[in-house]
């Protein structure tokens, strides 16, 4: 006895689905797990390593392939490989609740690690532990956004945590050397960007050791290069002005 299998059905296993809605219809492609993120990050260039098949579906789990007419109406072409590329780039990756939860947990830890690495208690200059930052994030009910980078979110967390605890980005220690001719004028321009001036020595040129917020580094560097036409210099002495030991509550 033969079993009839509809010709527009394809069965696939261990699949990651990427979905897009276009022209009022839903289209899906079947990819290998973990390959979609590699493709979007530019790490994977071979389409055959990403796609399980170059077919476009209306429903991957049921194996229902999209009709050519619907593809042409929605995408302006029936070239399935080109359509797969578009869905891969613009579509939404479907993940199970368990996978999503695991992904968000990992991102939560990564964000806490970045915050702990970049920040200190401004009074003691000591860094916070990752677990303490995680607790503080839970206290403010921080909700991880899967579509934003952990670095972006870490900066957002720092802003939010400032409202409930003593925290700031660790300062960078820089040595600035300014030609005598421009020193006075340039020092006034730099003033708003400097947190602390630790030392100042004026001989043939002005040499300063200063603490700055890391977010101002690029602006200070550009200001010195442009205003002194390359005659001034900037040297990083410490990436983080931090005391030994960890901050504990």
PDB file of N, CA and C in Angstrom, residues 51-132:
ATOM      1  N   UNK A  51      20.665  27.953   4.713  1.00  0.00           N
ATOM      2  CA  UNK A  51      19.346  27.453   4.294  1.00  0.00           C
ATOM      3  C   UNK A  51      19.318  25.927   4.238  1.00  0.00           C
ATOM      4  N   UNK A  52      18.275  25.328   4.803  1.00  0.00           N
ATOM      5  CA  UNK A  52      18.099  23.876   4.668  1.00  0.00           C
ATOM      6  C   UNK A  52      17.638  23.538   3.255  1.00  0.00           C
ATOM      7  N   UNK A  53      16.881  24.471   2.660  1.00  0.00           N
ATOM      8  CA  UNK A  53      16.420  24.318   1.274  1.00  0.00           C
ATOM      9  C   UNK A  53      16.153  25.709   0.717  1.00  0.00           C
ATOM     10  N   UNK A  54      16.309  25.877  -0.587  1.00  0.00           N
ATOM     11  CA  UNK A  54      16.068  27.188  -1.200  1.00  0.00           C
ATOM     12  C   UNK A  54      14.579  27.414  -1.490  1.00  0.00           C
ATOM     13  N   UNK A  55      13.723  26.639  -0.858  1.00  0.00           N
ATOM     14  CA  UNK A  55      12.274  26.798  -1.052  1.00  0.00           C
ATOM     15  C   UNK A  55      11.720  27.847  -0.090  1.00  0.00           C
ATOM     16  N   UNK A  56      10.674  28.535  -0.545  1.00  0.00           N
ATOM     17  CA  UNK A  56       9.958  29.485   0.313  1.00  0.00           C
ATOM     18  C   UNK A  56       8.637  28.828   0.710  1.00  0.00           C
ATOM     19  N   UNK A  57       8.313  28.895   1.988  1.00  0.00           N
ATOM     20  CA  UNK A  57       7.128  28.226   2.530  1.00  0.00           C
ATOM     21  C   UNK A  57       6.072  29.238   2.984  1.00  0.00           C
ATOM     22  N   UNK A  58       4.839  28.757   3.106  1.00  0.00           N
ATOM     23  CA  UNK A  58       3.835  29.540   3.837  1.00  0.00           C
ATOM     24  C   UNK A  58       3.787  29.026   5.272  1.00  0.00           C
ATOM     25  N   UNK A  59       4.215  27.762   5.452  1.00  0.00           N
ATOM     26  CA  UNK A  59       4.271  27.187   6.795  1.00  0.00           C
ATOM     27  C   UNK A  59       5.324  26.081   6.806  1.00  0.00           C
ATOM     28  N   UNK A  60       6.465  26.378   7.441  1.00  0.00           N
ATOM     29  CA  UNK A  60       7.570  25.405   7.458  1.00  0.00           C
ATOM     30  C   UNK A  60       7.196  24.151   8.230  1.00  0.00           C
ATOM     31  N   UNK A  61       6.569  24.329   9.407  1.00  0.00           N
ATOM     32  CA  UNK A  61       6.287  23.163  10.260  1.00  0.00           C
ATOM     33  C   UNK A  61       5.325  22.175   9.592  1.00  0.00           C
ATOM     34  N   UNK A  62       4.435  22.690   8.733  1.00  0.00           N
ATOM     35  CA  UNK A  62       3.520  21.796   8.004  1.00  0.00           C
ATOM     36  C   UNK A  62       4.093  21.395   6.641  1.00  0.00           C
ATOM     37  N   UNK A  63       5.242  21.986   6.298  1.00  0.00           N
ATOM     38  CA  UNK A  63       5.881  21.648   5.018  1.00  0.00           C
ATOM     39  C   UNK A  63       5.183  22.218   3.808  1.00  0.00           C
ATOM     40  N   UNK A  64       4.375  23.293   3.989  1.00  0.00           N
ATOM     41  CA  UNK A  64       3.598  23.858   2.869  1.00  0.00           C
ATOM     42  C   UNK A  64       4.413  24.919   2.124  1.00  0.00           C
ATOM     43  N   UNK A  65       4.677  24.617   0.872  1.00  0.00           N
ATOM     44  CA  UNK A  65       5.488  25.513   0.038  1.00  0.00           C
ATOM     45  C   UNK A  65       4.609  26.623  -0.552  1.00  0.00           C
ATOM     46  N   UNK A  66       5.193  27.832  -0.674  1.00  0.00           N
ATOM     47  CA  UNK A  66       4.451  28.974  -1.228  1.00  0.00           C
ATOM     48  C   UNK A  66       4.243  28.813  -2.729  1.00  0.00           C
ATOM     49  N   UNK A  67       3.107  29.368  -3.210  1.00  0.00           N
ATOM     50  CA  UNK A  67       2.802  29.296  -4.646  1.00  0.00           C
ATOM     51  C   UNK A  67       3.590  30.363  -5.397  1.00  0.00           C
ATOM     52  N   UNK A  68       3.976  30.027  -6.638  1.00  0.00           N
ATOM     53  CA  UNK A  68       4.768  30.962  -7.460  1.00  0.00           C
ATOM     54  C   UNK A  68       4.049  32.285  -7.655  1.00  0.00           C
ATOM     55  N   UNK A  69       2.744  32.235  -7.902  1.00  0.00           N
ATOM     56  CA  UNK A  69       1.958  33.464  -8.132  1.00  0.00           C
ATOM     57  C   UNK A  69       2.037  34.396  -6.923  1.00  0.00           C
ATOM     58  N   UNK A  70       1.913  33.807  -5.716  1.00  0.00           N
ATOM     59  CA  UNK A  70       1.965  34.614  -4.484  1.00  0.00           C
ATOM     60  C   UNK A  70       3.343  35.254  -4.301  1.00  0.00           C
ATOM     61  N   UNK A  71       4.388  34.494  -4.658  1.00  0.00           N
ATOM     62  CA  UNK A  71       5.755  35.022  -4.536  1.00  0.00           C
ATOM     63  C   UNK A  71       5.952  36.202  -5.486  1.00  0.00           C
ATOM     64  N   UNK A  72       5.504  36.044  -6.722  1.00  0.00           N
ATOM     65  CA  UNK A  72       5.661  37.110  -7.728  1.00  0.00           C
ATOM     66  C   UNK A  72       4.899  38.362  -7.304  1.00  0.00           C
ATOM     67  N   UNK A  73       3.673  38.176  -6.821  1.00  0.00           N
ATOM     68  CA  UNK A  73       2.867  39.334  -6.383  1.00  0.00           C
ATOM     69  C   UNK A  73       3.520  40.055  -5.213  1.00  0.00           C
ATOM     70  N   UNK A  74       4.058  39.295  -4.266  1.00  0.00           N
ATOM     71  CA  UNK A  74       4.586  39.907  -3.037  1.00  0.00           C
ATOM     72  C   UNK A  74       6.019  40.406  -3.171  1.00  0.00           C
ATOM     73  N   UNK A  75       6.855  39.683  -3.935  1.00  0.00           N
ATOM     74  CA  UNK A  75       8.283  40.027  -4.003  1.00  0.00           C
ATOM     75  C   UNK A  75       8.707  40.582  -5.365  1.00  0.00           C
ATOM     76  N   UNK A  76       7.796  40.519  -6.345  1.00  0.00           N
ATOM     77  CA  UNK A  76       8.146  41.022  -7.678  1.00  0.00           C
ATOM     78  C   UNK A  76       9.033  40.073  -8.455  1.00  0.00           C
ATOM     79  N   UNK A  77       9.237  38.866  -7.946  1.00  0.00           N
ATOM     80  CA  UNK A  77      10.049  37.856  -8.625  1.00  0.00           C
ATOM     81  C   UNK A  77       9.638  36.485  -8.098  1.00  0.00           C
ATOM     82  N   UNK A  78       9.948  35.417  -8.875  1.00  0.00           N
ATOM     83  CA  UNK A  78       9.720  34.077  -8.331  1.00  0.00           C
ATOM     84  C   UNK A  78      11.053  33.349  -8.138  1.00  0.00           C
ATOM     85  N   UNK A  79      12.156  34.142  -8.160  1.00  0.00           N
ATOM     86  CA  UNK A  79      13.492  33.586  -7.905  1.00  0.00           C
ATOM     87  C   UNK A  79      13.610  33.269  -6.405  1.00  0.00           C
ATOM     88  N   UNK A  80      13.469  31.996  -6.075  1.00  0.00           N
ATOM     89  CA  UNK A  80      13.385  31.614  -4.662  1.00  0.00           C
ATOM     90  C   UNK A  80      14.649  31.927  -3.873  1.00  0.00           C
ATOM     91  N   UNK A  81      15.806  31.809  -4.504  1.00  0.00           N
ATOM     92  CA  UNK A  81      17.060  32.105  -3.785  1.00  0.00           C
ATOM     93  C   UNK A  81      17.114  33.578  -3.389  1.00  0.00           C
ATOM     94  N   UNK A  82      16.749  34.469  -4.328  1.00  0.00           N
ATOM     95  CA  UNK A  82      16.746  35.904  -4.027  1.00  0.00           C
ATOM     96  C   UNK A  82      15.721  36.234  -2.934  1.00  0.00           C
ATOM     97  N   UNK A  83      14.554  35.571  -3.001  1.00  0.00           N
ATOM     98  CA  UNK A  83      13.510  35.786  -1.990  1.00  0.00           C
ATOM     99  C   UNK A  83      14.002  35.289  -0.624  1.00  0.00           C
ATOM    100  N   UNK A  84      14.676  34.144  -0.618  1.00  0.00           N
ATOM    101  CA  UNK A  84      15.237  33.600   0.632  1.00  0.00           C
ATOM    102  C   UNK A  84      16.212  34.603   1.264  1.00  0.00           C
ATOM    103  N   UNK A  85      17.035  35.228   0.419  1.00  0.00           N
ATOM    104  CA  UNK A  85      18.005  36.227   0.921  1.00  0.00           C
ATOM    105  C   UNK A  85      17.285  37.403   1.568  1.00  0.00           C
ATOM    106  N   UNK A  86      16.204  37.862   0.912  1.00  0.00           N
ATOM    107  CA  UNK A  86      15.443  38.996   1.458  1.00  0.00           C
ATOM    108  C   UNK A  86      14.809  38.633   2.801  1.00  0.00           C
ATOM    109  N   UNK A  87      14.217  37.445   2.857  1.00  0.00           N
ATOM    110  CA  UNK A  87      13.579  37.008   4.115  1.00  0.00           C
ATOM    111  C   UNK A  87      14.643  36.846   5.203  1.00  0.00           C
ATOM    112  N   UNK A  88      15.791  36.311   4.824  1.00  0.00           N
ATOM    113  CA  UNK A  88      16.899  36.099   5.768  1.00  0.00           C
ATOM    114  C   UNK A  88      17.373  37.420   6.372  1.00  0.00           C
ATOM    115  N   UNK A  89      17.399  38.461   5.547  1.00  0.00           N
ATOM    116  CA  UNK A  89      17.876  39.774   6.000  1.00  0.00           C
ATOM    117  C   UNK A  89      16.819  40.533   6.788  1.00  0.00           C
ATOM    118  N   UNK A  90      15.571  40.529   6.279  1.00  0.00           N
ATOM    119  CA  UNK A  90      14.537  41.400   6.867  1.00  0.00           C
ATOM    120  C   UNK A  90      13.546  40.677   7.774  1.00  0.00           C
ATOM    121  N   UNK A  91      13.508  39.339   7.680  1.00  0.00           N
ATOM    122  CA  UNK A  91      12.492  38.578   8.416  1.00  0.00           C
ATOM    123  C   UNK A  91      12.774  38.480   9.903  1.00  0.00           C
ATOM    124  N   UNK A  92      11.819  37.901  10.602  1.00  0.00           N
ATOM    125  CA  UNK A  92      11.922  37.740  12.055  1.00  0.00           C
ATOM    126  C   UNK A  92      12.231  36.279  12.376  1.00  0.00           C
ATOM    127  N   UNK A  93      13.314  36.072  13.116  1.00  0.00           N
ATOM    128  CA  UNK A  93      13.720  34.718  13.500  1.00  0.00           C
ATOM    129  C   UNK A  93      12.781  34.197  14.585  1.00  0.00           C
ATOM    130  N   UNK A  94      12.182  33.042  14.326  1.00  0.00           N
ATOM    131  CA  UNK A  94      11.245  32.454  15.288  1.00  0.00           C
ATOM    132  C   UNK A  94      12.011  31.536  16.241  1.00  0.00           C
ATOM    133  N   UNK A  95      11.889  31.796  17.543  1.00  0.00           N
ATOM    134  CA  UNK A  95      12.542  30.910  18.519  1.00  0.00           C
ATOM    135  C   UNK A  95      11.514  30.443  19.538  1.00  0.00           C
ATOM    136  N   UNK A  96      11.770  29.287  20.111  1.00  0.00           N
ATOM    137  CA  UNK A  96      10.837  28.757  21.111  1.00  0.00           C
ATOM    138  C   UNK A  96      10.947  29.577  22.396  1.00  0.00           C
ATOM    139  N   UNK A  97       9.932  29.481  23.248  1.00  0.00           N
ATOM    140  CA  UNK A  97       9.951  30.214  24.522  1.00  0.00           C
ATOM    141  C   UNK A  97      11.174  29.847  25.342  1.00  0.00           C
ATOM    142  N   UNK A  98      11.534  28.560  25.318  1.00  0.00           N
ATOM    143  CA  UNK A  98      12.691  28.091  26.089  1.00  0.00           C
ATOM    144  C   UNK A  98      13.982  28.718  25.562  1.00  0.00           C
ATOM    145  N   UNK A  99      14.132  28.729  24.219  1.00  0.00           N
ATOM    146  CA  UNK A  99      15.327  29.323  23.605  1.00  0.00           C
ATOM    147  C   UNK A  99      15.390  30.823  23.876  1.00  0.00           C
ATOM    148  N   UNK A 100      14.225  31.491  23.752  1.00  0.00           N
ATOM    149  CA  UNK A 100      14.184  32.936  23.991  1.00  0.00           C
ATOM    150  C   UNK A 100      14.580  33.251  25.435  1.00  0.00           C
ATOM    151  N   UNK A 101      14.053  32.465  26.380  1.00  0.00           N
ATOM    152  CA  UNK A 101      14.354  32.673  27.792  1.00  0.00           C
ATOM    153  C   UNK A 101      15.853  32.501  28.053  1.00  0.00           C
ATOM    154  N   UNK A 102      16.419  31.453  27.446  1.00  0.00           N
ATOM    155  CA  UNK A 102      17.855  31.177  27.612  1.00  0.00           C
ATOM    156  C   UNK A 102      18.695  32.307  27.015  1.00  0.00           C
ATOM    157  N   UNK A 103      18.276  32.801  25.827  1.00  0.00           N
ATOM    158  CA  UNK A 103      18.988  33.897  25.155  1.00  0.00           C
ATOM    159  C   UNK A 103      18.946  35.176  26.004  1.00  0.00           C
ATOM    160  N   UNK A 104      17.772  35.485  26.564  1.00  0.00           N
ATOM    161  CA  UNK A 104      17.628  36.694  27.381  1.00  0.00           C
ATOM    162  C   UNK A 104      18.426  36.595  28.677  1.00  0.00           C
ATOM    163  N   UNK A 105      18.485  35.385  29.241  1.00  0.00           N
ATOM    164  CA  UNK A 105      19.273  35.183  30.468  1.00  0.00           C
ATOM    165  C   UNK A 105      20.756  35.428  30.202  1.00  0.00           C
ATOM    166  N   UNK A 106      21.228  34.902  29.072  1.00  0.00           N
ATOM    167  CA  UNK A 106      22.639  35.090  28.685  1.00  0.00           C
ATOM    168  C   UNK A 106      22.928  36.573  28.470  1.00  0.00           C
ATOM    169  N   UNK A 107      22.019  37.275  27.767  1.00  0.00           N
ATOM    170  CA  UNK A 107      22.202  38.708  27.518  1.00  0.00           C
ATOM    171  C   UNK A 107      22.199  39.492  28.832  1.00  0.00           C
ATOM    172  N   UNK A 108      21.326  39.103  29.777  1.00  0.00           N
ATOM    173  CA  UNK A 108      21.241  39.761  31.081  1.00  0.00           C
ATOM    174  C   UNK A 108      22.609  39.691  31.786  1.00  0.00           C
ATOM    175  N   UNK A 109      23.212  38.486  31.768  1.00  0.00           N
ATOM    176  CA  UNK A 109      24.527  38.307  32.406  1.00  0.00           C
ATOM    177  C   UNK A 109      25.608  39.113  31.687  1.00  0.00           C
ATOM    178  N   UNK A 110      25.545  39.104  30.339  1.00  0.00           N
ATOM    179  CA  UNK A 110      26.542  39.857  29.555  1.00  0.00           C
ATOM    180  C   UNK A 110      26.463  41.353  29.847  1.00  0.00           C
ATOM    181  N   UNK A 111      25.235  41.877  29.949  1.00  0.00           N
ATOM    182  CA  UNK A 111      25.047  43.308  30.246  1.00  0.00           C
ATOM    183  C   UNK A 111      25.632  43.630  31.614  1.00  0.00           C
ATOM    184  N   UNK A 112      25.319  42.777  32.606  1.00  0.00           N
ATOM    185  CA  UNK A 112      25.841  42.993  33.964  1.00  0.00           C
ATOM    186  C   UNK A 112      27.374  42.974  33.973  1.00  0.00           C
ATOM    187  N   UNK A 113      27.967  42.071  33.170  1.00  0.00           N
ATOM    188  CA  UNK A 113      29.439  41.972  33.094  1.00  0.00           C
ATOM    189  C   UNK A 113      30.047  43.248  32.510  1.00  0.00           C
ATOM    190  N   UNK A 114      29.403  43.782  31.457  1.00  0.00           N
ATOM    191  CA  UNK A 114      29.914  45.027  30.835  1.00  0.00           C
ATOM    192  C   UNK A 114      29.830  46.180  31.826  1.00  0.00           C
ATOM    193  N   UNK A 115      28.701  46.275  32.542  1.00  0.00           N
ATOM    194  CA  UNK A 115      28.527  47.362  33.525  1.00  0.00           C
ATOM    195  C   UNK A 115      29.584  47.249  34.622  1.00  0.00           C
ATOM    196  N   UNK A 116      29.780  46.020  35.134  1.00  0.00           N
ATOM    197  CA  UNK A 116      30.768  45.809  36.208  1.00  0.00           C
ATOM    198  C   UNK A 116      32.182  46.148  35.733  1.00  0.00           C
ATOM    199  N   UNK A 117      32.450  45.853  34.468  1.00  0.00           N
ATOM    200  CA  UNK A 117      33.783  46.112  33.911  1.00  0.00           C
ATOM    201  C   UNK A 117      34.039  47.611  33.719  1.00  0.00           C
ATOM    202  N   UNK A 118      32.979  48.339  33.370  1.00  0.00           N
ATOM    203  CA  UNK A 118      33.162  49.761  33.025  1.00  0.00           C
ATOM    204  C   UNK A 118      32.987  50.715  34.201  1.00  0.00           C
ATOM    205  N   UNK A 119      32.373  50.242  35.318  1.00  0.00           N
ATOM    206  CA  UNK A 119      31.938  51.178  36.356  1.00  0.00           C
ATOM    207  C   UNK A 119      32.605  50.971  37.704  1.00  0.00           C
ATOM    208  N   UNK A 120      32.524  52.025  38.515  1.00  0.00           N
ATOM    209  CA  UNK A 120      33.021  51.979  39.892  1.00  0.00           C
ATOM    210  C   UNK A 120      32.050  52.721  40.806  1.00  0.00           C
ATOM    211  N   UNK A 121      32.235  52.529  42.105  1.00  0.00           N
ATOM    212  CA  UNK A 121      31.585  53.384  43.091  1.00  0.00           C
ATOM    213  C   UNK A 121      32.399  54.679  43.105  1.00  0.00           C
ATOM    214  N   UNK A 122      31.793  55.838  42.796  1.00  0.00           N
ATOM    215  CA  UNK A 122      32.574  57.081  42.679  1.00  0.00           C
ATOM    216  C   UNK A 122      33.242  57.510  43.984  1.00  0.00           C
ATOM    217  N   UNK A 123      32.709  57.063  45.123  1.00  0.00           N
ATOM    218  CA  UNK A 123      33.298  57.465  46.414  1.00  0.00           C
ATOM    219  C   UNK A 123      34.544  56.659  46.738  1.00  0.00           C
ATOM    220  N   UNK A 124      34.493  55.347  46.469  1.00  0.00           N
ATOM    221  CA  UNK A 124      35.628  54.488  46.838  1.00  0.00           C
ATOM    222  C   UNK A 124      36.539  54.159  45.653  1.00  0.00           C
ATOM    223  N   UNK A 125      36.058  54.425  44.428  1.00  0.00           N
ATOM    224  CA  UNK A 125      36.770  54.087  43.180  1.00  0.00           C
ATOM    225  C   UNK A 125      36.922  52.581  42.995  1.00  0.00           C
ATOM    226  N   UNK A 126      36.141  51.801  43.726  1.00  0.00           N
ATOM    227  CA  UNK A 126      36.239  50.346  43.603  1.00  0.00           C
ATOM    228  C   UNK A 126      35.169  49.813  42.653  1.00  0.00           C
ATOM    229  N   UNK A 127      35.514  48.751  41.897  1.00  0.00           N
ATOM    230  CA  UNK A 127      34.517  48.189  40.970  1.00  0.00           C
ATOM    231  C   UNK A 127      33.474  47.367  41.720  1.00  0.00           C
ATOM    232  N   UNK A 128      32.317  47.227  41.127  1.00  0.00           N
ATOM    233  CA  UNK A 128      31.264  46.371  41.660  1.00  0.00           C
ATOM    234  C   UNK A 128      31.412  44.967  41.079  1.00  0.00           C
ATOM    235  N   UNK A 129      30.963  43.958  41.831  1.00  0.00           N
ATOM    236  CA  UNK A 129      30.981  42.582  41.306  1.00  0.00           C
ATOM    237  C   UNK A 129      29.833  42.417  40.306  1.00  0.00           C
ATOM    238  N   UNK A 130      29.968  41.424  39.428  1.00  0.00           N
ATOM    239  CA  UNK A 130      28.926  41.151  38.435  1.00  0.00           C
ATOM    240  C   UNK A 130      27.621  40.758  39.145  1.00  0.00           C
ATOM    241  N   UNK A 131      27.730  39.930  40.176  1.00  0.00           N
ATOM    242  CA  UNK A 131      26.515  39.468  40.872  1.00  0.00           C
ATOM    243  C   UNK A 131      25.794  40.629  41.558  1.00  0.00           C
ATOM    244  N   UNK A 132      26.556  41.608  42.054  1.00  0.00           N
ATOM    245  CA  UNK A 132      25.923  42.773  42.680  1.00  0.00           C
ATOM    246  C   UNK A 132      25.180  43.609  41.632  1.00  0.00           C
TER     247      UNK A 132
END
